[in-house]
Short mmCIF file of C-alpha atoms in Angstrom, two decimals:
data_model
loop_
_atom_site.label_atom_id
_atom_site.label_comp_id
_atom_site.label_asym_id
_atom_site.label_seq_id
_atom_site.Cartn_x
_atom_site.Cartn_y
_atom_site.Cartn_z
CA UNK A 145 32.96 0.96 -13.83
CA UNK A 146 35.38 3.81 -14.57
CA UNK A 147 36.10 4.60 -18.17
CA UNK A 148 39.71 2.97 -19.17
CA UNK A 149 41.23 6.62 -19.16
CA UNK A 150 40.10 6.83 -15.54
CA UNK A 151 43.48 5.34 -15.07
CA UNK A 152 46.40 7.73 -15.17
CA UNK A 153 48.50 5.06 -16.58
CA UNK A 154 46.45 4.06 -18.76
CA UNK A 155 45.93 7.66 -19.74
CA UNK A 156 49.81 7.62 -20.72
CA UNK A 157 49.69 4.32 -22.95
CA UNK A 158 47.09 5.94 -25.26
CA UNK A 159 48.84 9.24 -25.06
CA UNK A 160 51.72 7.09 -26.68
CA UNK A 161 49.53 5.49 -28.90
CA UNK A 162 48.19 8.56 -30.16
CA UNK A 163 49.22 9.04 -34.31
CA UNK A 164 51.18 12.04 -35.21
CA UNK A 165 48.70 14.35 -37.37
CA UNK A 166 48.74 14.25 -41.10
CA UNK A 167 46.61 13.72 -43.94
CA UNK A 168 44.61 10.79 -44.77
CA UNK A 169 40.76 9.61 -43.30
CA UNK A 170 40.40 10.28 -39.14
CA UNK A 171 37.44 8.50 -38.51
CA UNK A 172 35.66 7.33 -34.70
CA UNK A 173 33.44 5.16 -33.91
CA UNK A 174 32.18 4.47 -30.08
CA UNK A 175 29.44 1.93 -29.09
CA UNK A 176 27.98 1.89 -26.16
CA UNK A 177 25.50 -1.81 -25.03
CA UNK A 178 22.97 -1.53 -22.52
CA UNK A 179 20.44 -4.51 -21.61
CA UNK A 180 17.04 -3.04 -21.62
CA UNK A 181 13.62 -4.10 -22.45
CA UNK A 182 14.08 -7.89 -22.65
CA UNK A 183 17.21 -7.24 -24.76
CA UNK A 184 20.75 -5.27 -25.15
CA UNK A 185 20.60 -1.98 -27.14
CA UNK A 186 23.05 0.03 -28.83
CA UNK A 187 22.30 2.85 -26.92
CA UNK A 188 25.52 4.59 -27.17
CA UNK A 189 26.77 5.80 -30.74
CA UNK A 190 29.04 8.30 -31.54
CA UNK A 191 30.32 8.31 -35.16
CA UNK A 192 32.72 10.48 -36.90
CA UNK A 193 34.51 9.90 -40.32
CA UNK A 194 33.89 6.84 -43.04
CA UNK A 195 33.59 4.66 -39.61
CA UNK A 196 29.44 2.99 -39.66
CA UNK A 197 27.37 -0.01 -38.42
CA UNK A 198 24.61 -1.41 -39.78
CA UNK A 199 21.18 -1.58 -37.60
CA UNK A 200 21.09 -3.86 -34.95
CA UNK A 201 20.50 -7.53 -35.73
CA UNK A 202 18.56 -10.03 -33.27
CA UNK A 203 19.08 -13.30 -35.00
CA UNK A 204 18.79 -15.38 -31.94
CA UNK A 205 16.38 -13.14 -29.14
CA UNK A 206 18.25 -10.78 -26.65
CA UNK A 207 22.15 -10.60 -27.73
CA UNK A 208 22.55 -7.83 -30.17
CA UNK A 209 24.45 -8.35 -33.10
CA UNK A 210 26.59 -5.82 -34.81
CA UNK A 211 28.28 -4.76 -38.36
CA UNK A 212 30.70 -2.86 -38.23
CA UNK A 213 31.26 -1.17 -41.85
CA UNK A 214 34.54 0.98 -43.22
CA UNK A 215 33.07 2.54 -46.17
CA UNK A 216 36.41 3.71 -48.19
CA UNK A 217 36.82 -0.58 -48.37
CA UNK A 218 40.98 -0.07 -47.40
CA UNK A 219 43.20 1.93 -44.88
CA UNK A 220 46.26 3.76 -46.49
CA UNK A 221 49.39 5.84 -45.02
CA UNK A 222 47.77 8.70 -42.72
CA UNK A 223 44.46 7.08 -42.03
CA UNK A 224 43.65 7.40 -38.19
CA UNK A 225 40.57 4.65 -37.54
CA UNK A 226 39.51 4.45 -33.59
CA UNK A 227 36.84 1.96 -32.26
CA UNK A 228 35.61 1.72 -28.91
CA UNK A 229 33.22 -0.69 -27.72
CA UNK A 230 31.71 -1.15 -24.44
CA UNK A 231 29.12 -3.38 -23.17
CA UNK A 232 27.97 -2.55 -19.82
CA UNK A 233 26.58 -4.96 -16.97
CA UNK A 234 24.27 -6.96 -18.29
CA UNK A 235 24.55 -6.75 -21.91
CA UNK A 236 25.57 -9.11 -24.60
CA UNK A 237 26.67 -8.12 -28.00
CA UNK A 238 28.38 -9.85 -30.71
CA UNK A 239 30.59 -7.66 -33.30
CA UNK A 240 31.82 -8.40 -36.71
CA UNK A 241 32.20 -7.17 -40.57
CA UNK A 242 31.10 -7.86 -43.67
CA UNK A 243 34.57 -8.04 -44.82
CA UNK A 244 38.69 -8.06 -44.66
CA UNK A 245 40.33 -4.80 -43.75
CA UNK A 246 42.64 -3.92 -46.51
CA UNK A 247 45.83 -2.20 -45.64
CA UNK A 248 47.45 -0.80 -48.90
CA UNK A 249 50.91 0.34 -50.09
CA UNK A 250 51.87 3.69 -48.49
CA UNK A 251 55.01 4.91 -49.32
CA UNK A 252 55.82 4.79 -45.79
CA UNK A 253 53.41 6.93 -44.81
CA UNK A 254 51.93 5.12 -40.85
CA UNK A 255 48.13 3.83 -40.81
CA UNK A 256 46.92 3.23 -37.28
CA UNK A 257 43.82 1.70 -36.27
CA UNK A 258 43.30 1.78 -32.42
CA UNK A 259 40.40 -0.33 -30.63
CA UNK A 260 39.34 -0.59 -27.36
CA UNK A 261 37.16 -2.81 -26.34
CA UNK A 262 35.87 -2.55 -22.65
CA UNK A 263 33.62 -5.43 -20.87
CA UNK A 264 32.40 -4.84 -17.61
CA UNK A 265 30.92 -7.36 -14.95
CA UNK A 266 28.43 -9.54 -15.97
CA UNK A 267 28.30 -8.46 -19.60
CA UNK A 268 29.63 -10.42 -22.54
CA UNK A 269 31.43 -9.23 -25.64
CA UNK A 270 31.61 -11.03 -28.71
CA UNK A 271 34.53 -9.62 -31.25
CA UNK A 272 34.85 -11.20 -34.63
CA UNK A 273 35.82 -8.81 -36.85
CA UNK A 274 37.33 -10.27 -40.66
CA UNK A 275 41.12 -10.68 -41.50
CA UNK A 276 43.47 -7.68 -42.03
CA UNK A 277 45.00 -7.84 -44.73
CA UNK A 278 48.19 -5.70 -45.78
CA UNK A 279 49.47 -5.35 -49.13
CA UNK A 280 52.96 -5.25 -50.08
CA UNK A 281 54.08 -1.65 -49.17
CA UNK A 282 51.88 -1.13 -45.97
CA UNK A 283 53.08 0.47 -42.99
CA UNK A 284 50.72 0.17 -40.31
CA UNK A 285 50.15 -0.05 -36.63
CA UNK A 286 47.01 -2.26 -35.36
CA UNK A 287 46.72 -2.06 -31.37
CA UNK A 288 43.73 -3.33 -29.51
CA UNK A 289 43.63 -3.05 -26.15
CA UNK A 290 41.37 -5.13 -23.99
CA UNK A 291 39.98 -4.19 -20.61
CA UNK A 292 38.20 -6.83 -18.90
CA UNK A 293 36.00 -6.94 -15.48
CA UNK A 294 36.07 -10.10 -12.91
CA UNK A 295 32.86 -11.68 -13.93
CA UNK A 296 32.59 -10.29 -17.33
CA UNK A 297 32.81 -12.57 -20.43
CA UNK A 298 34.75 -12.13 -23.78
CA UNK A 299 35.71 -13.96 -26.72
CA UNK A 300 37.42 -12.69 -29.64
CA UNK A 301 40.35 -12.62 -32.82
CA UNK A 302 42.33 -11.27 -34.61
CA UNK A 303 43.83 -12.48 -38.05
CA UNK A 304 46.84 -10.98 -39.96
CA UNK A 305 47.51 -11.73 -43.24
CA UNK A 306 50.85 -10.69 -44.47
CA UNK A 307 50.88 -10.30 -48.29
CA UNK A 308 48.33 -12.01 -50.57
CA UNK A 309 48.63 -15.60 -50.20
CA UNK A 310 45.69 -16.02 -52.89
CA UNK A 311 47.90 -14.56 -56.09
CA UNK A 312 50.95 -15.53 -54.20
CA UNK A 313 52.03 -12.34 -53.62
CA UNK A 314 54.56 -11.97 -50.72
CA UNK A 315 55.00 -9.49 -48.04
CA UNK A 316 58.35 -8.66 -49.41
CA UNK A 317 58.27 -4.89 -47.42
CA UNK A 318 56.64 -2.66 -45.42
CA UNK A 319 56.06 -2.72 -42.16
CA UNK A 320 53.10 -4.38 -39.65
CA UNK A 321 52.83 -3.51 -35.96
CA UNK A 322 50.15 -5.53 -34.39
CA UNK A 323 49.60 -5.44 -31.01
CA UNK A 324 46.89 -6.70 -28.42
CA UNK A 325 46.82 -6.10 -24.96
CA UNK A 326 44.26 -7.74 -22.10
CA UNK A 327 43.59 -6.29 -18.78
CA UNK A 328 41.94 -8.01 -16.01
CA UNK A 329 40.06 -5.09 -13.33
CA UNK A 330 43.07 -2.93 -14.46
CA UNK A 331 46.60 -5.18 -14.23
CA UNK A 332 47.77 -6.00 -17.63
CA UNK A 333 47.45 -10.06 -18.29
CA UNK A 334 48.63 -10.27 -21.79
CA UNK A 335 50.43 -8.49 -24.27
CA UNK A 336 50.54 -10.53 -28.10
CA UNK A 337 52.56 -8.86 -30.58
CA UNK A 338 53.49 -9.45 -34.35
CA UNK A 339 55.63 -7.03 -35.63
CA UNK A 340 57.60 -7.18 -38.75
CA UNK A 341 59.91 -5.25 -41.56
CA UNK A 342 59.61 -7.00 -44.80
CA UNK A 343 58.93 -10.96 -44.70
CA UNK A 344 61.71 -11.34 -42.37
CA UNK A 345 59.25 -12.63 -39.60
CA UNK A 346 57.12 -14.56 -42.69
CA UNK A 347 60.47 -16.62 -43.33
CA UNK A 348 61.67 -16.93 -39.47
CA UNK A 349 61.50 -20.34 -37.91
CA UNK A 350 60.78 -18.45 -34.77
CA UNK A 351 57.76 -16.67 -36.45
CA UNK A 352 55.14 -17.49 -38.77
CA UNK A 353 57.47 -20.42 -40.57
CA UNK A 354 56.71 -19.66 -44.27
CA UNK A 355 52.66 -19.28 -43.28
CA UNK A 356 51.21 -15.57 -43.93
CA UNK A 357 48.38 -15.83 -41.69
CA UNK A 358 48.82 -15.25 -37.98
CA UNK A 359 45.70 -15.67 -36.09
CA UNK A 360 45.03 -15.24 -32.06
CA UNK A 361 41.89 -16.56 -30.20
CA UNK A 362 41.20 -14.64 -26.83
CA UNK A 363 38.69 -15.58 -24.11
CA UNK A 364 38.53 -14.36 -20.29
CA UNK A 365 37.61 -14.22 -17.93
CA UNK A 366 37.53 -18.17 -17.64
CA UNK A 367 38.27 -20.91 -15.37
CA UNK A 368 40.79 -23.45 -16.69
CA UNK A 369 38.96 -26.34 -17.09
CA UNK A 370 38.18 -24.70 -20.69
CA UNK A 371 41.58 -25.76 -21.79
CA UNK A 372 40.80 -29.37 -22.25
CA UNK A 373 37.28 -28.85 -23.80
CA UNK A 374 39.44 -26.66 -26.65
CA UNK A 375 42.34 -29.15 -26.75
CA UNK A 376 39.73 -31.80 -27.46
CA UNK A 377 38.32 -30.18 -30.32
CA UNK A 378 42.12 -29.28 -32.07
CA UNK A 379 42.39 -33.07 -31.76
CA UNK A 380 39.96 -33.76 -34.39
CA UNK A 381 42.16 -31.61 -36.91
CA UNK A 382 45.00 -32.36 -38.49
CA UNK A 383 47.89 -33.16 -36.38
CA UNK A 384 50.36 -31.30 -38.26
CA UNK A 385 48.21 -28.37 -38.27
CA UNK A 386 49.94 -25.01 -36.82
CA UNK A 387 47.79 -24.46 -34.09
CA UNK A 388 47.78 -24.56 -30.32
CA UNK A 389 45.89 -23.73 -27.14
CA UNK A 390 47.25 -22.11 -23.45
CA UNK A 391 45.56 -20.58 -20.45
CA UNK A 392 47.17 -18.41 -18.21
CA UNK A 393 45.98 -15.92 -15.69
CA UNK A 394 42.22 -16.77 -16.15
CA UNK A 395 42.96 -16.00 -19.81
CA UNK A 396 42.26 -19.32 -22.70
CA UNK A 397 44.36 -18.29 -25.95
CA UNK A 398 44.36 -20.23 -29.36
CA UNK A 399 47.22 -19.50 -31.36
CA UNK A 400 46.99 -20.87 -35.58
CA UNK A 401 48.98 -19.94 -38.47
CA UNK A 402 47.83 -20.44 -42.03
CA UNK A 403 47.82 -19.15 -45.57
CA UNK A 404 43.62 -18.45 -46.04
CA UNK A 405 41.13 -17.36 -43.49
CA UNK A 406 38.62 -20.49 -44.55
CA UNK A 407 41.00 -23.01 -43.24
CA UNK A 408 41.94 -20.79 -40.01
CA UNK A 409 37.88 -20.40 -39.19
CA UNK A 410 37.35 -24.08 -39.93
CA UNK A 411 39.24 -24.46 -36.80
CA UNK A 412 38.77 -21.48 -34.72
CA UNK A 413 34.75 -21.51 -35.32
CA UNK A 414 34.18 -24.73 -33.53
CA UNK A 415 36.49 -23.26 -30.53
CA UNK A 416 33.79 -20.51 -30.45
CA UNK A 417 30.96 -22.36 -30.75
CA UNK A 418 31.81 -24.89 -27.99
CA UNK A 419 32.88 -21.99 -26.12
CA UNK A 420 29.53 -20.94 -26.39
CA UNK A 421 27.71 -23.99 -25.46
CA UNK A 422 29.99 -24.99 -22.22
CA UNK A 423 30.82 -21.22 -20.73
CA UNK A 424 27.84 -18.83 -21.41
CA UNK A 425 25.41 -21.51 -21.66
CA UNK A 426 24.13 -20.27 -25.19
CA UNK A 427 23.89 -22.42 -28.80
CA UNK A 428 26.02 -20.44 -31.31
CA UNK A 429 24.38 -18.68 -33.60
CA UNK A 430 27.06 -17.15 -36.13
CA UNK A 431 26.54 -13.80 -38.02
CA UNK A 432 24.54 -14.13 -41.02
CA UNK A 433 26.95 -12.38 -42.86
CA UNK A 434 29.68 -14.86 -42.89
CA UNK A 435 27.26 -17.16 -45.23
CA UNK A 436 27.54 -14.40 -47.85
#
């Protein structure tokens, strides 16, 4: 498979994409997964800026498990962060971090933070990176774009947290551009987008309804029959619980909203794990790091 940029038109939406230059971190990261010796490798690293991982992990034999680390611990106004992930055929790797992403006040000064996550045929990506959080005051754009193979497998979120739900402090300004985009051998599929000026969208009965958390579950390519196994498990919660599952265009996505990230992965863990167990045929074994 072609690199994403292969495609002209694709080459335009990053050229779009691409932040204005300016002060502030500029930091790359690109991984590269190959399956080799009776397990998948990180055998393609390119690092540049606070962006790190830890050493692979291989908590349950072949997939390879990996941290992804932000060593500055927040993203202000001018920061440029850009991860790209591939796993090529064969491969399996699971991402996360050891912690939220903090996106502090910026005197409206842009952060960005642009991934790309690329899954070719008969490889599976795993993408569980912590909650974003922005402070009161952030400006930021959060795009991750999402190119999928027929054949490939991928599960992943992403949670936004708008203010500080914790202290009960508000998103009262700023503004949040979150955007995800999934591409099936090149057609676009999905496009989900949160984007907000000030709580307007925290406070609009068309958009998070008074919650602060908005959280999206992704997983493709899959056949449809995965609907009901999900559906059966949001049964068991809450009724009144803000959550809900679709599948469209070979595509399964959970949507929740909440105001902590323990109640939201109380619900969206299970999804994963029986995910796990009824499409790729493997028990889940969750990153040790979310028992810290």
């Amino acid at each position: 498979m072609n690199a994403p940029v292969s495609n002209p038109s694709v080459q335009n939406q990053q050229a779009e994409n691409q932040p204005p230059s300016g002060t502030g971190w500029k930091a790359q990261l690109q991984l590269g997964y190959r399956f080799r010796q009776d397990k998948t490798r990180l055998v393609e690293r390119l690092q540049r800026g606070p962006l790190a991982v830890q050493r692979s992990l291989y908590p349950e034999g072949s997939p390879c498990h990996t941290y992804i680390l932000h060593p500055p611990g927040g993203v202000v106004g001018g920061d440029q962060l850009d991860i790209r992930v591939r796993t090529h055929s064969g491969s399996h790797a699971l991402l996360t971090t050891p912690g939220a992403t903090k996106y502090y006040r910026s005197d409206e000064k842009m952060a960005y933070q642009q991934q790309t996550l690329t899954v070719e045929k008969d490889s599976i990506l795993e993408w569980f990176p912590q909650e974003n959080i922005c402070f009161p005051g952030a400006h930021a754009q959060i795009h991750s774009d999402i190119y999928l193979e027929q054949g490939s497998r991928f599960i992943g979120w992403e949670l936004q947290c708008l203010g500080r739900p914790a202290i009960q402090e508000a998103f009262t300004h700023g503004s949040i551009d979150a955007r995800t985009r999934v591409y099936i051998d090149g057609e676009i599929t999905l496009i989900d987008r949160m984007s907000t000026q000030g709580n307007g969208l925290i406070n609009s009965a068309a958009g998070l309804r008074g919650y602060a958390m908005n959280a999206t579950l992704i997983a493709g390519v899959i056949d449809a029959d995965s609907l009901e196994l999900v559906r059966s498990i949001l049964e068991t919660f809450d009724p009144q619980l803000p959550v809900g599952a679709t599948w469209v265009d070979n595509l399964l996505v959970v949507r929740m909203l909440g105001n902590n990230t323990e109640d939201i992965q109380k619900v969206l863990i299970p999804v994963w794990k029986a995910l796990r167990q009824h499409w790729l045929k493997i028990p889940a074994c969750s990153p040790r790091i979310w028992a810290t």
